[in-house]
Tab-separated table of C-alpha atoms in Angstrom:
chain	number	residue	atom	x	y	z
A	14	MET	CA	-89.703	-173.676	-109.563
A	15	SER	CA	-92.416	-175.177	-107.597
A	16	LYS	CA	-92.440	-178.417	-105.408
A	17	ILE	CA	-91.918	-181.294	-107.646
A	18	GLU	CA	-94.351	-184.510	-107.522
A	19	VAL	CA	-94.129	-188.204	-108.015
A	20	ARG	CA	-97.541	-188.529	-108.997
A	21	SER	CA	-98.386	-192.019	-110.733
A	22	VAL	CA	-96.565	-195.270	-110.667
A	23	THR	CA	-97.243	-197.756	-113.147
A	24	LYS	CA	-96.404	-201.280	-112.905
A	25	THR	CA	-95.397	-203.683	-115.769
A	26	GLY	CA	-94.527	-207.303	-114.918
A	27	GLN	CA	-91.709	-206.596	-112.443
A	28	SER	CA	-90.554	-203.110	-113.272
A	29	THR	CA	-92.218	-200.032	-111.703
A	30	THR	CA	-92.253	-196.391	-113.461
A	31	TYR	CA	-92.885	-193.079	-111.760
A	32	GLN	CA	-94.282	-190.328	-113.496
A	33	ILE	CA	-92.429	-187.231	-112.248
A	34	LEU	CA	-94.203	-183.795	-112.609
A	35	LEU	CA	-92.038	-180.846	-112.999
A	36	GLY	CA	-94.582	-178.503	-114.098
A	37	PRO	CA	-98.092	-178.371	-115.992
A	38	SER	CA	-96.618	-179.770	-118.890
A	39	HIS	CA	-93.573	-181.286	-117.945
A	40	VAL	CA	-93.476	-184.850	-116.953
A	41	VAL	CA	-90.783	-187.464	-117.332
A	42	SER	CA	-91.173	-191.226	-116.620
A	43	ARG	CA	-88.019	-192.968	-114.510
A	44	ARG	CA	-87.468	-196.364	-112.965
A	45	TYR	CA	-86.153	-196.840	-109.366
A	46	ARG	CA	-83.105	-198.221	-111.166
A	47	ASP	CA	-82.524	-194.571	-113.030
A	48	PHE	CA	-82.742	-192.961	-109.523
A	49	GLU	CA	-80.146	-195.282	-108.287
A	50	GLU	CA	-77.922	-194.414	-111.395
A	51	LEU	CA	-78.136	-190.540	-110.514
A	52	HIS	CA	-77.505	-191.169	-106.911
A	53	GLU	CA	-74.082	-193.146	-107.875
A	54	PHE	CA	-72.967	-190.344	-110.091
A	55	LEU	CA	-73.602	-187.536	-107.823
A	56	THR	CA	-72.305	-189.505	-104.948
A	57	LYS	CA	-69.002	-190.389	-106.951
A	58	LYS	CA	-68.852	-186.802	-108.291
A	59	TYR	CA	-69.063	-184.881	-104.793
A	60	VAL	CA	-67.985	-187.438	-102.222
A	61	SER	CA	-64.530	-186.008	-102.395
A	62	SER	CA	-65.710	-182.382	-102.177
A	63	GLY	CA	-67.364	-183.085	-98.811
A	64	LEU	CA	-70.633	-182.216	-100.432
A	65	GLN	CA	-73.246	-184.632	-98.756
A	66	VAL	CA	-75.950	-185.971	-101.611
A	67	PRO	CA	-79.275	-186.642	-100.006
A	68	HIS	CA	-80.055	-190.134	-99.082
A	69	LEU	CA	-81.674	-192.242	-101.549
A	70	PRO	CA	-84.448	-194.162	-100.332
A	71	GLU	CA	-84.163	-197.811	-100.431
A	72	LYS	CA	-86.409	-199.745	-102.595
A	73	LYS	CA	-89.146	-201.499	-100.618
A	74	ALA	CA	-90.936	-204.495	-101.599
A	75	GLY	CA	-93.647	-205.963	-99.200
A	76	ILE	CA	-96.167	-208.214	-98.756
A	77	ASN	CA	-98.768	-205.488	-99.599
A	78	LYS	CA	-97.450	-204.013	-102.604
A	79	THR	CA	-99.511	-201.166	-102.859
A	80	THR	CA	-98.426	-199.705	-99.417
A	81	SER	CA	-94.734	-200.609	-100.571
A	82	THR	CA	-95.083	-198.804	-103.868
A	83	GLU	CA	-96.951	-195.896	-102.207
A	84	LYS	CA	-93.970	-195.462	-99.704
A	85	ASN	CA	-91.485	-195.721	-102.325
A	86	ARG	CA	-93.123	-193.083	-104.447
A	87	ALA	CA	-93.410	-190.788	-101.420
A	88	GLN	CA	-90.081	-191.105	-100.607
A	89	LEU	CA	-88.683	-190.834	-104.028
A	90	GLU	CA	-90.856	-187.608	-104.002
A	91	VAL	CA	-88.905	-185.874	-101.027
A	92	TYR	CA	-85.672	-186.986	-102.594
A	93	VAL	CA	-86.435	-185.379	-105.601
A	94	ASN	CA	-87.277	-182.109	-104.243
A	95	GLN	CA	-84.047	-182.087	-102.080
A	96	LEU	CA	-82.118	-182.371	-105.120
A	97	LEU	CA	-83.838	-179.844	-106.992
A	98	PHE	CA	-83.961	-177.231	-104.263
A	99	HIS	CA	-80.274	-177.556	-103.344
A	100	PRO	CA	-78.375	-174.628	-104.568
A	101	HIS	CA	-75.531	-176.850	-106.073
A	102	PHE	CA	-77.144	-179.668	-107.268
A	103	VAL	CA	-79.841	-177.983	-109.491
A	104	LYS	CA	-76.947	-176.697	-111.419
A	105	GLU	CA	-75.859	-180.524	-112.002
A	106	PRO	CA	-75.936	-180.891	-115.808
A	107	GLU	CA	-76.444	-184.814	-115.114
A	108	LEU	CA	-79.490	-183.876	-112.800
A	109	LEU	CA	-80.956	-181.712	-115.405
A	110	LYS	CA	-80.452	-184.307	-118.134
A	111	PHE	CA	-82.365	-186.854	-115.464
A	112	PHE	CA	-85.221	-184.653	-115.472
A	113	GLU	CA	-85.048	-183.350	-119.356
A	114	ILE	CA	-84.505	-179.771	-118.308
A	115	LYS	CA	-82.591	-177.616	-120.768
A	116	PRO	CA	-80.121	-175.594	-119.005
A	117	VAL	CA	-80.309	-171.780	-118.828
A	118	ALA	CA	-77.396	-169.965	-120.349
A	119	GLU	CA	-75.670	-167.894	-117.839
A	120	ASP	CA	-75.986	-164.647	-119.652
A	121	ALA	CA	-79.538	-165.236	-120.264
A	122	ALA	CA	-80.089	-165.574	-116.608
A	123	ALA	CA	-78.875	-162.413	-115.633
A	124	ALA	CA	-81.046	-160.716	-118.247
């Protein structure tokens, strides 16, 4: 898997939607709240095992909305890459669901 890109941002009223490019024809749209929910889930699930979940960047809203939105986009791009390239999190069903990735069966992956 190559680097994941958070390419574009769409603003509708008060909400911002991030377009995440996972491959040439695999794009998913997520709001910041979706990232928060995923992060909360991973943190709750793995806190007792000592596995550290990458830091979710804070949602920034500044006077210059274009600059704030670009910073959020860039930081979320780092975050998703940290998750998807982590040897443990990449297998997490909730993460695969978030990115609409179908899990590969263990026996098919070994073939």
